[in-house]
Coordinates of C-alpha atoms in Angstrom, one line a residue:
Chain A
M1 CA -3.2 14.2 -27.0
I2 CA -1.5 10.9 -25.8
K3 CA -2.3 8.0 -25.1
E4 CA -2.2 4.5 -22.1
T5 CA 0.7 2.5 -22.6
R6 CA -0.5 -0.9 -21.1
I7 CA 2.1 -3.2 -20.8
T8 CA 1.7 -4.6 -16.6
L9 CA -1.8 -3.3 -16.6
K10 CA -2.3 -5.4 -20.4
N11 CA -4.8 -8.3 -19.2
V12 CA -6.3 -6.5 -17.2
G13 CA -10.2 -6.2 -17.9
K14 CA -8.9 -9.3 -20.5
I15 CA -8.3 -12.7 -19.3
N16 CA -10.0 -14.2 -16.3
P17 CA -7.5 -13.6 -13.1
E18 CA -8.5 -16.3 -11.9
S19 CA -7.8 -18.7 -15.0
I20 CA -4.2 -19.8 -15.0
D21 CA -4.6 -21.1 -17.9
D22 CA -6.2 -17.6 -19.2
Y23 CA -2.5 -16.1 -17.7
I24 CA -0.9 -18.4 -19.9
A25 CA -3.1 -18.7 -23.3
A26 CA -1.8 -14.2 -23.4
G27 CA 1.4 -15.2 -23.0
G28 CA 2.1 -15.8 -19.1
Y29 CA 5.5 -17.7 -17.1
A30 CA 6.8 -17.1 -20.8
G31 CA 9.1 -15.5 -19.0
L32 CA 9.5 -17.3 -16.3
K33 CA 10.9 -20.5 -18.7
K34 CA 13.2 -18.3 -20.3
A35 CA 14.5 -17.3 -17.2
L36 CA 15.0 -20.9 -15.6
K37 CA 17.0 -21.1 -19.0
M38 CA 19.4 -18.3 -18.0
E39 CA 22.8 -17.6 -15.5
P40 CA 21.4 -15.7 -12.7
F41 CA 23.3 -13.4 -13.1
S42 CA 22.3 -12.5 -16.0
I43 CA 19.3 -12.0 -15.6
I44 CA 19.8 -9.3 -12.9
D45 CA 21.9 -8.1 -15.6
E46 CA 19.2 -6.9 -17.9
V47 CA 17.1 -5.7 -15.0
L48 CA 19.8 -3.2 -14.5
E49 CA 20.5 -2.6 -18.0
A50 CA 16.6 -1.9 -18.6
G51 CA 16.4 0.2 -15.9
L52 CA 13.9 -0.5 -13.4
R53 CA 13.4 1.8 -10.9
G54 CA 11.2 0.6 -7.8
R55 CA 8.1 1.5 -8.0
G56 CA 7.1 1.8 -4.6
G57 CA 8.0 5.2 -4.4
A58 CA 11.4 5.4 -3.8
G59 CA 12.6 5.1 -7.5
F60 CA 15.7 2.7 -6.6
S61 CA 17.1 1.0 -8.3
T62 CA 15.9 -2.9 -8.7
G63 CA 18.3 -4.3 -10.8
T64 CA 20.7 -2.2 -8.5
K65 CA 19.0 -3.8 -5.3
K66 CA 19.1 -7.5 -6.6
K67 CA 22.5 -7.1 -6.6
F68 CA 23.3 -6.4 -3.5
T69 CA 21.1 -9.0 -2.4
S70 CA 22.4 -11.7 -4.7
K71 CA 26.3 -11.1 -3.6
S72 CA 25.8 -10.2 0.1
C73 CA 26.7 -12.6 2.6
L74 CA 27.4 -15.9 0.4
T75 CA 27.5 -18.5 3.3
C76 CA 24.4 -17.5 4.8
P77 CA 21.9 -21.1 4.3
Q78 CA 19.2 -19.1 2.9
R79 CA 18.5 -16.1 1.2
Y80 CA 14.5 -14.7 0.5
V81 CA 12.1 -12.7 -1.6
V82 CA 9.6 -10.6 -0.3
V83 CA 6.6 -8.6 -2.6
N84 CA 5.6 -5.1 -0.7
A85 CA 1.9 -5.7 -1.4
D86 CA 1.2 -3.3 1.6
E87 CA 0.1 -0.8 -0.3
G88 CA -1.6 2.0 1.6
E89 CA -0.3 5.3 0.5
P90 CA -3.2 7.6 0.1
G91 CA -4.3 7.1 -3.1
T92 CA -2.2 4.9 -4.6
F93 CA -4.0 1.7 -5.9
K94 CA -2.3 0.7 -9.0
D95 CA -0.7 -2.8 -6.9
R96 CA -4.4 -3.5 -6.2
V97 CA -5.5 -2.5 -9.9
I98 CA -2.9 -5.9 -10.8
M99 CA -3.1 -8.0 -7.9
E100 CA -7.2 -8.2 -8.4
N101 CA -7.3 -8.2 -12.3
D102 CA -3.8 -10.2 -13.2
P103 CA -2.6 -11.6 -9.8
H104 CA -0.4 -14.2 -11.8
L105 CA 1.8 -11.8 -13.2
Y106 CA 3.6 -10.7 -10.1
I107 CA 3.8 -13.9 -9.2
E108 CA 5.7 -14.5 -12.4
G109 CA 8.5 -11.5 -11.4
T110 CA 8.7 -12.6 -7.7
I111 CA 9.8 -16.0 -9.1
I112 CA 12.7 -14.5 -11.7
A113 CA 12.9 -12.4 -9.3
A114 CA 14.2 -15.4 -6.5
F115 CA 15.9 -17.4 -8.9
S116 CA 18.4 -14.3 -9.7
I117 CA 18.9 -14.0 -6.4
N118 CA 18.9 -17.5 -5.6
A119 CA 16.3 -17.0 -3.0
T120 CA 14.1 -20.6 -2.1
K121 CA 11.7 -19.0 0.0
G122 CA 9.1 -15.7 0.1
F123 CA 6.6 -13.9 1.5
I124 CA 4.3 -11.9 0.0
Y125 CA 3.2 -9.0 3.2
L126 CA -0.4 -8.2 2.1
R127 CA -2.6 -5.5 3.3
G128 CA -5.7 -7.2 5.7
E129 CA -8.5 -4.1 3.4
Y130 CA -7.4 -5.8 0.9
T131 CA -10.0 -9.0 1.0
G132 CA -9.8 -8.9 -2.8
S133 CA -6.9 -9.3 -3.7
I134 CA -5.8 -11.0 -0.7
D135 CA -8.5 -14.1 -2.8
K136 CA -7.2 -14.0 -5.7
T137 CA -3.5 -13.9 -4.9
R138 CA -4.1 -17.2 -3.1
K139 CA -5.9 -18.8 -5.2
A140 CA -3.1 -17.6 -7.3
I141 CA 0.4 -19.4 -5.9
A142 CA -2.6 -22.2 -5.1
A143 CA -2.6 -22.5 -9.6
A144 CA 1.4 -22.2 -10.2
Y145 CA 2.3 -24.6 -7.3
E146 CA 0.3 -27.8 -9.8
R147 CA 1.4 -26.3 -11.9
G148 CA 4.6 -26.7 -11.5
F149 CA 6.1 -23.1 -11.2
L150 CA 6.2 -22.7 -7.8
G151 CA 7.2 -26.0 -4.8
K152 CA 10.3 -27.9 -5.4
N153 CA 12.2 -28.7 -8.5
I154 CA 10.6 -25.8 -10.7
L155 CA 9.7 -26.2 -14.8
D156 CA 12.5 -29.2 -14.1
S157 CA 15.2 -26.5 -13.7
G158 CA 16.0 -27.7 -10.3
F159 CA 15.3 -24.9 -8.7
D160 CA 13.3 -25.0 -5.3
F161 CA 10.9 -21.6 -4.6
D162 CA 8.3 -21.7 -2.1
L163 CA 6.1 -19.1 -1.5
E164 CA 4.1 -17.6 1.5
L165 CA 1.2 -15.3 1.5
K166 CA 1.1 -13.4 5.0
L167 CA -1.3 -10.4 6.0
G168 CA -0.9 -6.9 7.4
A169 CA -3.8 -5.9 9.3
G170 CA -3.8 -2.4 9.3
S171 CA -0.3 -0.3 9.4
Y172 CA 0.6 1.9 7.1
L173 CA 3.5 2.0 8.6
C174 CA 4.1 -1.6 7.8
G175 CA 5.2 -0.7 3.8
E176 CA 8.1 0.5 4.9
E177 CA 11.0 -2.3 4.0
L178 CA 13.3 -2.6 7.6
T179 CA 9.8 -2.7 9.2
M180 CA 7.3 -5.0 7.3
L181 CA 10.4 -7.3 7.6
E182 CA 10.3 -6.9 12.5
S183 CA 6.1 -7.7 11.0
L184 CA 6.7 -10.2 9.0
E185 CA 8.3 -12.0 11.6
G186 CA 5.2 -11.5 13.9
K187 CA 6.0 -8.6 16.3
R188 CA 4.9 -4.8 16.5
G189 CA 5.0 -2.7 13.4
H190 CA 8.7 -0.8 14.6
P191 CA 10.8 0.9 11.5
R192 CA 14.4 -1.0 12.1
I193 CA 18.0 1.7 12.2
K194 CA 19.7 1.2 8.3
P195 CA 21.6 0.2 7.7
P196 CA 22.3 -2.5 7.8
F197 CA 19.7 -3.1 4.4
P198 CA 16.8 -5.7 4.0
A199 CA 20.0 -6.9 0.7
E200 CA 22.8 -7.4 3.6
K201 CA 20.0 -8.6 7.0
G202 CA 16.6 -8.4 5.8
V203 CA 14.1 -11.1 7.4
F204 CA 15.7 -13.3 10.1
G205 CA 18.5 -11.7 9.7
A206 CA 18.8 -13.2 5.9
P207 CA 19.9 -11.8 2.1
T208 CA 17.1 -10.2 1.4
L209 CA 14.7 -9.0 -1.7
V210 CA 12.4 -6.8 -0.7
N211 CA 10.4 -5.4 -4.0
N212 CA 6.6 -4.0 -4.7
V213 CA 4.5 -5.5 -6.7
E214 CA 4.5 -2.8 -9.8
T215 CA 7.8 -3.4 -9.9
L216 CA 8.0 -7.2 -9.4
S217 CA 4.9 -7.0 -12.7
N218 CA 7.9 -5.4 -15.2
V219 CA 10.1 -8.2 -14.4
P220 CA 8.3 -10.8 -16.4
L221 CA 8.0 -8.6 -20.0
I222 CA 11.6 -7.7 -18.8
I223 CA 12.8 -11.0 -18.8
A224 CA 11.0 -12.4 -22.1
N225 CA 10.6 -9.6 -24.3
G226 CA 14.6 -8.1 -23.4
K227 CA 16.0 -4.7 -22.2
D228 CA 15.8 -3.5 -25.5
W229 CA 12.2 -3.7 -25.7
Y230 CA 12.0 -2.9 -22.7
R231 CA 13.4 1.0 -23.1
Q232 CA 11.8 2.2 -26.3
F233 CA 9.2 3.0 -23.4
G234 CA 10.0 6.3 -20.8
T235 CA 12.8 8.6 -20.9
E236 CA 16.1 7.2 -20.9
R237 CA 17.3 7.4 -17.0
S238 CA 13.0 6.3 -16.2
P239 CA 13.2 3.7 -18.7
G240 CA 8.9 2.0 -18.8
T241 CA 6.1 2.9 -17.9
K242 CA 4.2 3.9 -14.7
I243 CA 0.4 2.9 -13.2
F244 CA -0.8 6.3 -12.4
T245 CA -3.7 6.6 -10.1
I246 CA -5.5 9.6 -10.6
S247 CA -8.5 10.7 -8.5
G248 CA -10.3 14.0 -6.8
K249 CA -12.4 16.5 -9.4
V250 CA -11.5 14.3 -12.7
K251 CA -14.3 13.5 -15.1
N252 CA -13.5 10.1 -15.3
P253 CA -11.0 8.7 -11.9
G254 CA -8.8 5.3 -12.4
Y255 CA -5.4 3.8 -13.1
Y256 CA -3.5 5.0 -16.7
E257 CA -0.6 2.9 -17.4
V258 CA 2.0 5.3 -19.2
E259 CA 5.1 5.7 -20.6
M260 CA 7.2 7.6 -18.4
G261 CA 8.3 11.5 -18.6
V262 CA 4.7 12.6 -19.5
S263 CA 3.5 15.6 -18.4
L264 CA 0.2 16.8 -15.1
R265 CA -1.3 17.9 -18.0
E266 CA -1.5 14.5 -19.9
L267 CA -3.3 12.9 -17.5
I268 CA -5.1 14.6 -16.0
W269 CA -6.4 16.2 -19.2
D270 CA -6.3 13.1 -21.9
L271 CA -6.5 10.5 -20.1
A272 CA -8.9 11.6 -17.0
G273 CA -11.0 13.7 -19.6
G274 CA -10.1 17.2 -17.8
M275 CA -11.0 18.1 -13.9
S276 CA -15.0 16.5 -13.8
G277 CA -17.0 20.4 -13.3
D278 CA -16.5 24.2 -14.4
K279 CA -14.2 25.3 -12.2
P280 CA -9.9 25.7 -13.1
F281 CA -8.1 23.6 -11.7
K282 CA -5.8 24.3 -8.9
A283 CA -4.0 21.7 -7.2
A284 CA -2.8 18.9 -7.1
L285 CA -1.4 16.0 -4.6
L286 CA 1.5 13.8 -6.5
G287 CA 2.6 10.8 -4.2
G288 CA -0.6 10.7 -1.5
A289 CA 0.4 12.2 2.2
A290 CA 3.3 11.2 1.7
G291 CA 3.9 13.8 -1.3
T292 CA 4.2 16.7 -2.9
F293 CA 0.9 19.9 -3.8
V294 CA 2.1 21.4 -7.0
D295 CA -0.4 24.2 -8.4
A296 CA -0.9 25.1 -11.8
S297 CA 3.0 25.7 -12.8
M298 CA 3.9 22.5 -12.7
L299 CA 1.1 20.9 -15.4
D300 CA 4.0 21.1 -18.2
E301 CA 6.4 19.6 -15.8
R302 CA 7.6 16.3 -16.8
M303 CA 6.5 13.2 -14.2
T304 CA 9.7 11.4 -14.0
Y305 CA 11.9 11.1 -10.8
D306 CA 15.2 12.3 -11.4
N307 CA 12.2 16.1 -12.8
L308 CA 9.9 16.3 -9.8
R309 CA 12.9 16.2 -7.6
E310 CA 15.0 18.6 -9.3
K311 CA 11.4 20.9 -9.1
G312 CA 10.9 19.5 -4.7
A313 CA 7.9 18.0 -5.9
T314 CA 8.1 14.0 -5.8
L315 CA 6.4 11.0 -8.2
G316 CA 6.8 8.4 -5.0
S317 CA 4.1 6.0 -5.7
G318 CA 2.0 7.4 -8.8
A319 CA -1.4 8.6 -6.7
V320 CA -2.9 12.3 -8.5
I321 CA -4.9 14.0 -6.2
V322 CA -6.5 16.7 -7.9
M323 CA -8.4 19.4 -6.4
E324 CA -10.1 22.3 -8.3
E325 CA -10.7 25.9 -7.3
G326 CA -13.7 26.1 -4.1
D327 CA -10.9 23.5 -2.9
S328 CA -9.5 23.6 0.2
V329 CA -5.3 22.4 0.9
Y330 CA -5.3 23.2 4.6
N331 CA -8.3 20.2 4.7
I332 CA -6.5 18.1 2.8
L333 CA -2.9 18.9 4.7
H334 CA -5.1 18.4 7.7
N335 CA -5.6 15.2 6.6
C336 CA -2.4 13.9 6.1
L337 CA -1.0 15.6 9.4
R338 CA -3.5 13.5 11.3
F339 CA -2.8 10.1 8.9
F340 CA 0.8 10.7 10.4
K341 CA 0.3 11.5 13.4
H342 CA -2.3 8.5 14.2
E343 CA 0.5 6.1 11.7
S344 CA 3.0 6.4 13.9
C345 CA 4.3 4.4 15.0
G346 CA 5.9 6.0 19.0
K347 CA 9.0 4.7 18.5
C348 CA 11.2 7.4 17.5
V349 CA 9.7 10.8 20.3
P350 CA 10.6 13.4 17.4
C351 CA 8.6 11.4 14.7
R352 CA 5.5 10.1 17.8
V353 CA 5.9 14.2 19.5
G354 CA 6.4 15.9 16.4
T355 CA 3.6 15.2 13.9
S356 CA 0.7 15.4 17.4
M357 CA 2.7 18.6 17.0
L358 CA 2.1 19.1 13.2
V359 CA -1.5 18.6 13.5
K360 CA -1.9 21.3 16.8
G361 CA -0.1 23.4 15.3
T362 CA -2.2 23.7 12.0
E363 CA -5.3 23.3 13.8
K364 CA -3.6 26.9 15.8
L365 CA -4.3 28.6 12.5
R366 CA -7.3 28.3 12.2
N367 CA -8.4 28.6 15.8
G368 CA -6.3 33.0 15.9
V369 CA -2.8 33.4 16.4
P370 CA -1.4 36.5 16.4
D371 CA 1.1 35.9 14.2
K372 CA -0.4 32.9 11.5
R373 CA 3.5 33.3 8.9
A374 CA 5.1 33.0 12.4
L375 CA 3.7 30.0 12.9
L376 CA 3.7 27.8 9.5
D377 CA 7.3 29.1 10.1
Q378 CA 7.6 27.0 12.8
M379 CA 6.4 23.9 11.6
V380 CA 8.4 23.6 8.8
H381 CA 10.9 24.0 10.9
E382 CA 9.5 21.9 12.6
S383 CA 9.2 18.9 10.2
E384 CA 12.6 20.0 9.2
I385 CA 13.7 18.6 12.8
M386 CA 11.2 15.5 12.4
A387 CA 12.8 14.4 8.6
A388 CA 16.9 14.9 10.6
T389 CA 16.1 12.6 13.5
S390 CA 13.6 9.8 12.1
L391 CA 14.7 6.2 11.9
C392 CA 12.3 5.6 8.8
P393 CA 10.0 7.5 6.2
L394 CA 7.5 8.3 8.6
G395 CA 9.1 10.7 10.4
Q396 CA 10.6 11.9 7.1
S397 CA 7.4 12.5 5.6
P398 CA 5.6 15.1 7.3
I399 CA 7.7 17.9 5.5
L400 CA 6.4 17.4 2.5
P401 CA 2.9 17.6 2.0
L402 CA 3.7 21.1 4.6
K403 CA 6.7 22.3 2.5
S404 CA 4.7 22.3 -0.1
A405 CA 1.6 23.2 0.7
A406 CA 3.6 26.5 2.6
R407 CA 5.4 26.6 -0.8
Y408 CA 2.5 27.0 -3.1
F409 CA -0.9 28.0 -1.1
A410 CA 0.5 30.2 1.6
E411 CA -2.9 32.1 1.0
D412 CA -4.6 28.6 2.3
L413 CA -2.9 28.5 4.9
L414 CA -3.2 31.3 5.9
I415 CA -7.1 32.5 6.3
Chain B
M1 CA -14.3 -23.7 14.9
S2 CA -12.9 -24.4 18.9
T3 CA -9.2 -21.7 19.3
K4 CA -7.2 -24.7 20.6
Q5 CA -8.1 -26.3 16.5
I6 CA -7.2 -22.7 15.1
L7 CA -3.9 -22.9 16.7
E8 CA -3.2 -26.3 16.1
K9 CA -3.1 -25.4 11.9
F10 CA -0.9 -23.3 12.3
E11 CA 3.0 -24.1 13.3
P12 CA 4.0 -22.9 16.1
R13 CA 6.7 -20.3 15.5
R14 CA 6.2 -16.2 15.7
Q15 CA 6.0 -15.7 11.6
N16 CA 2.5 -16.8 12.2
L17 CA 1.4 -14.8 15.2
L18 CA 0.3 -12.3 12.4
M19 CA -2.0 -14.9 10.6
I20 CA -3.5 -16.3 13.6
L21 CA -4.8 -13.2 15.0
H22 CA -6.2 -13.4 11.9
A23 CA -7.8 -16.5 11.9
L24 CA -9.0 -15.9 15.4
Q25 CA -10.3 -12.9 15.7
D26 CA -12.6 -14.5 11.7
N27 CA -13.7 -17.1 14.3
H28 CA -15.2 -15.2 16.2
P29 CA -18.9 -13.6 16.4
Q30 CA -18.5 -10.5 18.1
N31 CA -14.7 -11.2 16.0
Y32 CA -12.6 -10.0 18.4
L33 CA -9.9 -11.6 20.4
T34 CA -10.7 -12.5 23.2
E35 CA -7.7 -12.4 27.0
E36 CA -8.4 -16.6 26.8
A37 CA -7.0 -16.6 22.8
L38 CA -4.5 -14.3 23.7
G39 CA -3.6 -16.5 26.6
E40 CA -3.8 -19.7 24.3
T41 CA -2.1 -18.2 21.5
A42 CA 1.4 -16.9 23.4
K43 CA 1.3 -21.1 24.5
H44 CA 1.2 -22.3 21.1
L45 CA 4.0 -19.4 19.8
K46 CA 6.1 -20.3 23.3
L47 CA 5.6 -16.1 23.6
T48 CA 4.7 -14.0 26.7
K49 CA 1.0 -13.4 27.0
S50 CA 2.6 -9.2 27.1
S51 CA 4.1 -9.6 24.0
V52 CA 1.4 -11.1 22.4
Y53 CA -1.0 -8.4 23.3
G54 CA 1.7 -5.9 22.7
V55 CA 1.1 -7.4 19.1
A56 CA -2.8 -7.8 19.2
K57 CA -2.7 -3.6 20.5
Y58 CA -0.7 -2.5 18.3
Y59 CA -2.1 -3.2 14.9
T60 CA -5.2 -1.5 14.1
M61 CA -7.4 -5.0 12.1
F62 CA -7.3 -6.2 15.9
S63 CA -9.5 -5.6 18.5
L64 CA -9.5 -6.9 22.3
K65 CA -13.4 -5.9 22.4
P66 CA -16.5 -7.3 20.8
R67 CA -17.6 -5.6 18.4
G68 CA -20.5 -5.9 16.1
K69 CA -21.9 -8.8 13.8
F70 CA -20.9 -6.3 11.0
V71 CA -17.9 -4.0 11.1
I72 CA -18.1 -0.7 8.8
R73 CA -14.8 1.2 8.6
V74 CA -15.5 4.6 7.1
C75 CA -12.1 5.4 4.6
V76 CA -11.1 9.2 6.3
S77 CA -8.1 9.7 4.1
A78 CA -7.1 12.4 1.8
V79 CA -9.4 11.7 -0.8
C80 CA -11.8 10.1 1.1
E81 CA -12.6 14.1 3.2
L82 CA -11.8 15.4 -0.7
M83 CA -15.1 14.0 -1.9
K84 CA -17.0 14.1 0.6
G85 CA -16.6 11.7 2.4
Q86 CA -16.6 13.7 6.2
E87 CA -20.1 13.7 5.3
V88 CA -20.6 9.7 5.5
I89 CA -19.6 9.4 9.3
G90 CA -22.0 11.7 10.6
H91 CA -24.7 10.1 7.8
L92 CA -24.1 6.2 9.3
E93 CA -24.2 7.8 12.7
N94 CA -27.5 9.1 12.4
V95 CA -28.7 6.1 10.9
L96 CA -26.9 3.6 13.6
G97 CA -27.9 5.8 17.0
I98 CA -24.0 5.1 17.1
K99 CA -20.5 7.2 17.7
S100 CA -17.6 6.1 16.0
G101 CA -15.7 3.5 18.5
E102 CA -18.8 1.9 19.0
T103 CA -21.1 -0.9 19.1
T104 CA -24.9 -1.1 18.5
P105 CA -26.4 -2.4 21.4
C106 CA -28.8 -5.1 19.9
G107 CA -24.7 -6.6 18.7
T108 CA -24.9 -6.1 15.1
F109 CA -22.4 -3.2 13.9
T110 CA -19.2 -1.7 14.6
L111 CA -18.6 1.9 12.9
E112 CA -15.3 2.4 13.0
I113 CA -12.6 4.8 11.0
A114 CA -10.3 3.2 8.4
E115 CA -7.4 5.1 6.5
C116 CA -7.6 4.9 2.8
L117 CA -9.0 1.5 1.1
G118 CA -7.5 2.5 -2.2
Q119 CA -10.8 2.9 -3.7
C120 CA -10.6 6.6 -4.8
Q121 CA -11.0 6.1 -7.9
E122 CA -15.1 5.8 -6.3
A123 CA -14.5 7.9 -3.5
P124 CA -15.6 8.2 -0.8
S125 CA -15.3 4.6 0.6
M126 CA -16.3 2.5 3.5
M127 CA -16.3 -1.7 4.4
I128 CA -18.3 -4.3 5.9
N129 CA -16.5 -7.0 6.9
E130 CA -15.1 -7.9 4.0
K131 CA -17.3 -5.8 1.3
V132 CA -16.4 -2.7 -0.3
F133 CA -18.9 -0.1 -0.8
N134 CA -18.1 3.5 -3.1
H135 CA -19.6 6.5 -4.3
L136 CA -21.3 6.6 -0.8
D137 CA -24.0 8.9 0.1
E138 CA -27.1 10.1 2.5
Q139 CA -28.7 7.5 0.3
K140 CA -26.8 4.1 -0.9
I141 CA -26.0 4.5 3.6
R142 CA -29.5 4.5 4.3
E143 CA -29.6 1.7 1.5
V144 CA -26.7 -0.6 2.3
I145 CA -27.7 -0.4 6.0
T146 CA -31.5 -1.5 5.5
E147 CA -29.6 -4.5 3.9
Y148 CA -27.4 -5.4 6.6
R149 CA -30.2 -5.4 9.1
K150 CA -32.2 -8.1 7.2
W151 CA -29.1 -10.4 7.9

């Protein structure tokens, strides 16, 4: 029986999110105080050696990202930190939990990240529908300014950092980092060609570090407690904890922070209380719409970035959508493909046309085509072309739920 | 507040465009961006009207046509669908007597669909303006709408 290991969520439900004093009394801003006395490069090394990987979904090394950004364009007058708080992946609400319950944690992580790469200006890009998170974040920023954690000469360190809250306006795609930068500049949410990566040419053309809320929430803990403390959690290649958001047909849907490396079975039965009804487990959609379906054969696989990738599945944002016997994988796949069609920005033709074709194809599977198997193969082939020819992850994503549904649940799709 | 007063609160830089559009839309009793507001914004930021329009049109939270006092956004993403969310739209259409995308003749409610609202642990969900409602079923929907009708 596994239990939760709450490190980023340790204050949730225990402190008043609107009280900076509560946060400080719980050990808050100690990481920042320590960081400001360190050399910026040693902060980056600490995060690098702690092995923290981006919690937004891609799992890229956070320390490496910081290193790139700190070393790119040393003559540039300005560099930036951008907080990706545009959580919109279906089934995912981990960042919302942090922002609504412990907003100072990710703000502290942002200030430390800024200091480590010498950025004096930062933005939080928060999705417009997250009204609770917006309210708590706005208050937390104001309180941090009042106490001298933000602004000029932070805690007499000589370091200046301004943090501004910017709101999204209902575009899933803006959660993709380069698209987010376009949106921050006041433009339509269209992705940019990469390279250059944000580390080289980010917002306003300046070197920019883009990190997810959950990722940044780990940073104060790593700095305050050290990399060795951090590495006691999780696995060698995926250290630390991960917040999983479990929804669907389980007894206790919700958010659970566990050490990296637990199994899907442990998440569902030990933490979420097992299946909600009498029916057995049928499927889980891991990582949201841009994720993969798995069946019961995957229940005992370790939930780490690398292990799931090797098995053809994804950890992604940590969304776990659980389905029971009788639920239709076809319906959820259709929903995911419809979602991509709705959210495609239209810049790349293969994505604009392809997302529509996949929805139509899925509907044709139900409206009687002579050879359903051939149609499904054709759709998978189309999604491969989209993945190869689209600029951003949106066009590269439909292949994930489609191929995995075809692999495990072909009988659902071909009825 | 007038459009001008709102615009004056923002430095005239393009990076403030989305925040300006949010502020202008929130300020309008019919929850939308008027042509006049878009034009004034373009002037303030020294942008063409078409580029301001292009941004306003791109983002789904912005509306270019009048909406009701209360904008209902119903989540239609995967988890809500799994938890019988597709029935929510139908119940709301019945209770309000309008279709998705429409506004009640009295100008009180606009019914819209939205993608994942991040409330998946208590799906199915919807928002009315800034407030979230979870665990929706026919009875709860009727209660909530009745409550809002009193306002």
